[in-house]
Coordinates of C-alpha atoms (C1' of nucleotides) in Angstrom, one line a residue:
Chain R
M1 CA 0.1 -0.1 -0.1
Q2 CA 1.4 3.2 -1.4
E3 CA 0.9 6.4 0.0
S4 CA -1.4 7.9 -2.8
G5 CA -3.0 4.7 -2.5
E6 CA -4.1 5.8 1.7
D7 CA -5.2 9.3 0.4
Y8 CA -7.4 7.9 -2.0
I9 CA -8.8 5.5 1.1
E10 CA -9.5 8.6 3.2
T11 CA -10.8 10.8 0.9
I12 CA -13.7 8.8 -0.4
Y13 CA -14.1 8.2 3.9
L14 CA -14.1 11.3 4.1
L15 CA -16.2 12.7 1.1
K16 CA -18.8 10.1 2.1
K17 CA -18.9 11.4 5.3
R18 CA -19.5 14.7 3.9
K19 CA -21.6 14.0 1.4
G20 CA -23.0 10.9 1.6
L21 CA -22.9 9.1 -2.4
V22 CA -18.9 9.2 -3.2
R23 CA -18.2 8.5 -7.1
S24 CA -14.9 8.6 -9.3
V25 CA -15.6 12.5 -10.3
D26 CA -16.0 13.5 -6.6
V27 CA -13.0 12.7 -5.5
A28 CA -10.2 13.8 -8.4
Q29 CA -12.1 17.3 -7.9
E30 CA -11.5 16.9 -3.9
L31 CA -7.9 16.2 -4.5
H32 CA -8.0 17.8 -7.9
F33 CA -6.3 15.0 -9.8
S34 CA -7.8 13.8 -13.4
R35 CA -10.8 11.2 -13.4
P36 CA -8.7 9.1 -15.3
S37 CA -5.7 9.2 -12.8
V38 CA -8.6 8.5 -10.2
S39 CA -10.3 5.5 -12.4
R40 CA -7.0 3.5 -12.5
A41 CA -6.3 4.1 -8.6
I42 CA -9.9 3.1 -8.3
G43 CA -9.5 0.2 -10.8
I44 CA -6.3 -0.9 -8.0
L45 CA -7.7 -0.4 -4.5
R46 CA -10.5 -2.7 -6.0
D47 CA -8.4 -5.3 -6.9
S48 CA -6.9 -5.1 -3.4
G49 CA -9.8 -5.6 -1.9
L50 CA -10.6 -2.0 -0.5
V51 CA -13.1 0.0 -2.2
L52 CA -16.1 -1.2 -4.6
M53 CA -17.8 0.6 -7.3
N54 CA -21.8 -0.4 -7.9
S55 CA -23.4 -0.1 -11.0
D56 CA -24.4 4.0 -9.7
G57 CA -20.7 4.8 -10.2
G58 CA -20.9 5.2 -6.4
L59 CA -18.2 4.4 -4.4
E60 CA -18.6 1.9 -1.5
L61 CA -15.1 1.1 1.4
T62 CA -14.9 -2.8 1.8
E63 CA -14.7 -3.4 5.7
K64 CA -10.9 -3.9 4.9
G65 CA -11.0 -0.4 3.4
M66 CA -13.3 0.7 5.9
L67 CA -10.7 0.2 8.4
L68 CA -7.9 1.0 7.1
A69 CA -9.9 4.8 6.1
E70 CA -10.7 4.8 10.0
S71 CA -7.1 4.6 11.3
L72 CA -5.9 6.9 8.5
Y73 CA -8.3 9.5 9.5
E74 CA -7.5 9.4 13.1
K75 CA -4.2 9.5 12.7
H76 CA -5.1 12.5 10.7
T77 CA -7.2 14.5 13.0
T78 CA -5.1 13.6 16.4
L79 CA -1.3 14.4 14.1
T80 CA -3.4 17.4 13.3
R81 CA -4.7 18.3 16.9
F82 CA -0.9 17.4 18.4
L83 CA 0.8 20.1 15.9
R84 CA -1.1 22.5 16.4
A85 CA -1.0 22.0 20.0
V86 CA 2.9 21.3 20.8
T87 CA 3.5 24.5 17.5
R88 CA 0.6 27.0 17.5
V89 CA 0.5 26.7 13.9
D90 CA -2.5 27.5 11.7
S91 CA -4.5 25.4 11.4
S92 CA -4.4 24.9 8.1
I93 CA -1.1 24.2 8.1
A94 CA -1.1 21.7 10.8
E95 CA -3.3 20.2 8.5
K96 CA -1.1 19.7 5.4
D97 CA 1.8 18.5 7.5
A98 CA -0.1 16.3 9.6
C99 CA -1.5 14.4 6.2
R100 CA 2.0 13.8 4.9
I101 CA 2.8 12.6 8.3
E102 CA -0.1 10.4 8.8
H103 CA 1.6 7.6 5.7
I104 CA 5.2 7.5 7.5
I105 CA 4.4 7.9 11.4
S106 CA 5.2 5.1 13.0
P107 CA 2.6 3.2 15.2
S108 CA 5.1 3.3 18.8
T109 CA 5.7 6.8 17.7
F110 CA 2.1 7.7 17.4
E111 CA 1.0 5.5 20.3
G112 CA 3.8 8.8 22.0
V113 CA 1.5 11.4 20.6
K114 CA -1.4 9.9 21.4
Q115 CA -0.6 9.6 25.2
F116 CA 1.2 13.1 25.3
L117 CA -2.5 14.5 24.0
R118 CA -3.6 12.4 26.8
E119 CA -1.6 13.3 29.3
H120 CA -0.9 17.4 28.6
P121 CA -4.9 17.9 27.9
E122 CA -3.7 21.7 28.6
L123 CA -1.5 22.0 25.7
H124 CA -4.9 21.7 23.9
E125 CA -8.3 22.1 24.9
H126 CA -8.9 25.6 23.7
L127 CA -8.0 25.2 20.6
T128 CA -10.9 26.3 18.2
D129 CA -11.6 23.0 15.3
P130 CA -9.7 22.0 13.1
A131 CA -9.6 23.4 9.6
E132 CA -11.6 21.5 7.1
Y133 CA -9.4 18.7 4.6
H134 CA -7.9 20.3 2.2
S135 CA -9.2 23.6 3.0
G136 CA -5.9 25.0 1.7
D137 CA -6.3 23.6 -1.3
R138 CA -9.9 25.8 -2.3
Q139 CA -7.8 28.4 -4.3
R140 CA -6.4 26.5 -6.5
T141 CA -7.2 27.2 -9.8
H142 CA -5.4 23.8 -11.7
R143 CA -3.3 20.9 -11.4
Chain Y
M1 CA 14.6 19.3 -4.7
Q2 CA 12.6 15.8 -4.0
E3 CA 13.1 13.9 -1.3
S4 CA 15.7 11.6 -2.0
G5 CA 17.6 14.1 -3.7
E6 CA 17.9 15.2 0.0
D7 CA 18.8 12.1 1.8
Y8 CA 21.9 11.9 -0.8
I9 CA 22.5 15.5 0.6
E10 CA 22.3 14.9 3.8
T11 CA 24.4 11.5 3.8
I12 CA 27.1 12.9 2.0
Y13 CA 27.6 15.9 4.9
L14 CA 26.7 13.0 7.7
L15 CA 29.8 11.0 6.0
K16 CA 31.8 14.2 5.3
K17 CA 31.7 14.2 9.5
R18 CA 32.3 11.0 10.6
K19 CA 35.3 9.8 8.1
G20 CA 36.0 12.7 5.6
L21 CA 36.7 11.5 2.3
V22 CA 33.5 11.1 0.9
R23 CA 33.4 8.3 -2.5
S24 CA 29.4 7.2 -4.2
V25 CA 30.8 4.0 -3.1
D26 CA 30.7 4.8 0.2
V27 CA 27.5 7.0 0.0
A28 CA 25.6 3.7 -1.5
Q29 CA 27.1 1.4 1.5
E30 CA 25.4 3.8 3.9
L31 CA 22.0 4.1 2.0
H32 CA 22.2 0.7 1.0
F33 CA 21.8 1.3 -2.3
S34 CA 23.4 0.3 -5.7
R35 CA 26.8 2.5 -7.1
P36 CA 25.0 3.2 -10.1
S37 CA 21.5 4.4 -8.2
V38 CA 24.1 6.8 -6.5
S39 CA 25.5 7.1 -9.6
R40 CA 23.0 8.8 -11.5
A41 CA 21.8 10.9 -8.2
I42 CA 25.2 12.4 -7.9
G43 CA 25.2 13.5 -11.1
I44 CA 22.1 14.6 -11.1
L45 CA 23.1 16.7 -7.6
R46 CA 26.4 18.1 -9.6
D47 CA 24.2 19.7 -12.4
S48 CA 22.7 21.5 -9.7
G49 CA 25.4 22.3 -8.3
L50 CA 25.0 21.3 -4.9
V51 CA 28.0 18.5 -5.3
L52 CA 31.6 18.8 -6.8
M53 CA 33.2 15.5 -7.5
N54 CA 37.2 15.7 -7.8
S55 CA 39.8 13.6 -9.3
D56 CA 40.1 11.1 -7.1
G57 CA 36.3 10.5 -6.9
G58 CA 35.8 12.3 -3.5
L59 CA 32.6 14.4 -3.3
E60 CA 32.6 17.9 -2.1
L61 CA 29.8 19.6 -1.5
T62 CA 29.1 23.3 -2.9
E63 CA 28.4 26.3 -0.9
K64 CA 24.6 25.5 -2.0
G65 CA 25.0 22.3 -0.8
M66 CA 26.3 22.4 2.0
L67 CA 24.0 25.4 3.1
L68 CA 21.3 22.5 2.0
A69 CA 22.3 20.0 4.0
E70 CA 23.0 21.9 7.7
S71 CA 19.8 22.9 7.1
L72 CA 18.5 19.1 6.7
Y73 CA 21.1 17.8 9.4
E74 CA 19.1 20.8 12.1
K75 CA 15.8 19.1 11.2
H76 CA 17.1 15.3 11.3
T77 CA 18.5 16.1 15.4
T78 CA 16.4 18.3 16.5
L79 CA 13.0 16.4 15.2
T80 CA 14.9 13.2 16.7
R81 CA 15.2 15.2 19.6
F82 CA 11.3 15.9 19.9
L83 CA 10.0 13.3 19.0
R84 CA 12.0 11.5 21.9
A85 CA 11.2 14.6 24.5
V86 CA 7.0 13.7 23.5
T87 CA 6.7 10.3 23.0
R88 CA 9.8 8.8 24.7
V89 CA 10.1 5.5 21.6
D90 CA 13.4 4.3 21.4
S91 CA 16.6 6.7 19.8
S92 CA 16.3 4.1 16.4
I93 CA 12.1 4.4 16.0
A94 CA 13.5 8.3 16.4
E95 CA 15.5 8.5 13.9
K96 CA 13.9 7.0 11.5
D97 CA 10.9 8.8 12.0
A98 CA 12.5 11.9 11.8
C99 CA 14.0 10.9 8.9
R100 CA 11.1 10.9 7.0
I101 CA 9.6 14.4 8.3
E102 CA 12.7 16.3 7.9
H103 CA 11.5 16.4 4.4
I104 CA 8.3 17.1 4.9
I105 CA 8.0 19.2 7.5
S106 CA 6.6 22.7 6.8
P107 CA 9.0 25.7 8.2
S108 CA 6.0 27.2 10.4
T109 CA 6.0 24.2 11.9
F110 CA 9.8 22.9 12.8
E111 CA 10.0 26.6 13.6
G112 CA 7.0 25.9 16.3
V113 CA 8.7 22.7 17.3
K114 CA 12.2 24.4 17.8
Q115 CA 9.7 27.1 20.0
F116 CA 7.9 23.7 22.3
L117 CA 11.9 22.7 22.7
R118 CA 13.1 25.9 24.1
E119 CA 10.2 26.0 26.8
H120 CA 9.9 22.4 27.5
P121 CA 13.5 22.1 28.6
E122 CA 12.6 19.3 31.4
L123 CA 11.3 17.3 28.7
H124 CA 14.2 16.8 26.8
E125 CA 17.4 17.1 28.9
H126 CA 17.7 14.0 30.8
L127 CA 17.4 11.8 27.8
T128 CA 20.1 9.7 26.7
D129 CA 22.3 10.7 23.0
P130 CA 20.6 9.9 20.0
A131 CA 21.3 7.2 17.9
E132 CA 24.0 7.4 15.0
Y133 CA 22.1 7.8 12.0
H134 CA 21.2 4.8 10.0
S135 CA 22.0 2.6 13.0
G136 CA 19.1 0.4 12.1
D137 CA 20.6 -0.4 8.6
R138 CA 22.5 -2.3 10.0
Q139 CA 21.6 -5.6 10.6
R140 CA 20.4 -5.6 7.2
T141 CA 21.8 -8.0 4.9
H142 CA 20.5 -7.2 1.4
R143 CA 18.8 -4.2 -0.6
Chain N
dT1 C1' -35.8 13.2 -32.1
dC2 C1' -31.1 14.5 -31.7
dA3 C1' -26.5 17.1 -29.5
dT4 C1' -24.4 18.3 -25.8
dT5 C1' -23.2 17.2 -21.4
dA6 C1' -21.4 14.2 -17.7
dA7 C1' -18.7 10.6 -16.4
dG8 C1' -15.7 6.5 -16.7
dT9 C1' -12.4 3.9 -19.2
dT10 C1' -8.1 2.6 -22.4
dA11 C1' -3.7 3.7 -24.8
dG12 C1' -0.4 5.8 -23.9
dC13 C1' 3.2 9.4 -22.2
dA14 C1' 6.8 11.3 -18.9
dA15 C1' 9.0 12.0 -14.6
dT16 C1' 11.4 10.1 -10.2
dC17 C1' 14.2 6.5 -8.2
dG18 C1' 14.7 1.6 -7.0
dC19 C1' 17.9 -1.7 -9.8
dT20 C1' 21.2 -5.5 -12.4
dA21 C1' 24.1 -6.1 -16.5
dA22 C1' 28.0 -4.6 -19.3
dC23 C1' 32.1 -2.2 -19.5
dG24 C1' 36.8 1.0 -18.5
dT25 C1' 40.0 2.5 -15.7
dA26 C1' 43.2 2.5 -12.0
dA27 C1' 45.2 -0.1 -8.4
dT28 C1' 46.8 -3.9 -6.4
dA29 C1' 48.9 -8.7 -5.7
dA30 C1' 50.4 -13.3 -6.8
Chain X
dT1 C1' 53.9 -8.8 -16.4
dT2 C1' 49.1 -10.0 -15.8
dA3 C1' 45.3 -11.4 -13.6
dT4 C1' 42.1 -9.7 -10.2
dT5 C1' 39.3 -5.5 -7.5
dA6 C1' 37.2 -1.8 -6.8
dC7 C1' 35.1 1.7 -8.5
dG8 C1' 32.7 5.3 -11.5
dT9 C1' 29.4 5.0 -15.7
dT10 C1' 26.0 3.2 -19.2
dA11 C1' 22.6 1.4 -20.9
dG12 C1' 18.1 -0.5 -19.9
dC13 C1' 13.9 -2.3 -16.9
dG14 C1' 10.4 -1.9 -14.1
dA15 C1' 6.7 0.6 -10.8
dT16 C1' 4.5 4.5 -9.5
dT17 C1' 1.8 8.0 -10.5
dG18 C1' 0.8 12.3 -12.4
dC19 C1' -0.9 13.7 -17.1
dT20 C1' -3.9 14.7 -22.5
dA21 C1' -6.5 12.3 -25.7
dA22 C1' -9.6 10.5 -27.1
dC23 C1' -13.6 6.4 -26.9
dT24 C1' -18.1 4.5 -24.8
dT25 C1' -22.6 5.0 -22.2
dA26 C1' -26.3 7.0 -20.0
dA27 C1' -28.7 11.4 -19.2
dT28 C1' -30.5 16.3 -20.1
dG29 C1' -32.5 19.5 -22.8
dA30 C1' -34.0 21.9 -26.7

DNA sequence: TCATTAAGTTAGCAATCGCTAACGTAATAA
DNA sequence: TTATTACGTTAGCGATTGCTAACTTAATGA
């Protein structure tokens, strides 16, 4: 499983949460990728047993895909909170960094991060809600 | 500049610090890459004005390459200290994670990390020295 | 009905970055 | 002196992952 695959899985999970029906074209818009790029990626994820596409083009995560997505989502939100708590950077920046780190952090380091947040609630309990996913992309006009 | 290029630059800097004369073959051994892979990479770094190779095969960082290497090295050591301080993971794990994160962390988040370490000396002043670079690779027999 | 649009797919290109095979050259050793 | 070894390089493979062009099919609408 490559990082790019994880991004696709996470995006499907996120859009599902946000709007319900998720098609390839929605993923393409969210990630600023072309439809063919998404089409191929979905094919690979389907072959890996992570995603299903039903007759109307709607994408569904399999149980395996859902487990992966939930784990990625937890990493994403936790790391965003952690970075904001520790570094006081803007939500959008913390979000962007978390989005990269979530793919490479080791399990034990991530456990340590969670433990740290539990032990230091004073560092983050007053923070406002994190930025929405990919909000930094909104102004972009092309890619 | 890609992540892989940064790894080469950092490795040259590190080996220079450790042994003095650095040739392509030393870089290959350190990174567990083949000699041709290193040869090509050095060619690219040379074209980018970051590295020079003198007649005996010795590699030198240009001023530009040295500045980049120093910035990467600072990120590497700082992030390793930070991860150890915050998560209490082994040096080798912190090192490995730092080695990935150093390529992707945003400048402002890194500034925040440094600020955090300054403000919380109690979290890390008692830690033992970090693991040596790439020490986790030592047991590996092939790649 | 017929044209347009939307969405997915196929085919094929390009960049990155690892690899092996094989070559040239210089130093080392028998 | 000749064979071996070390090291750099060239040529070319293959996976990943983005892209555009162009096709199919289904829905929309004049």
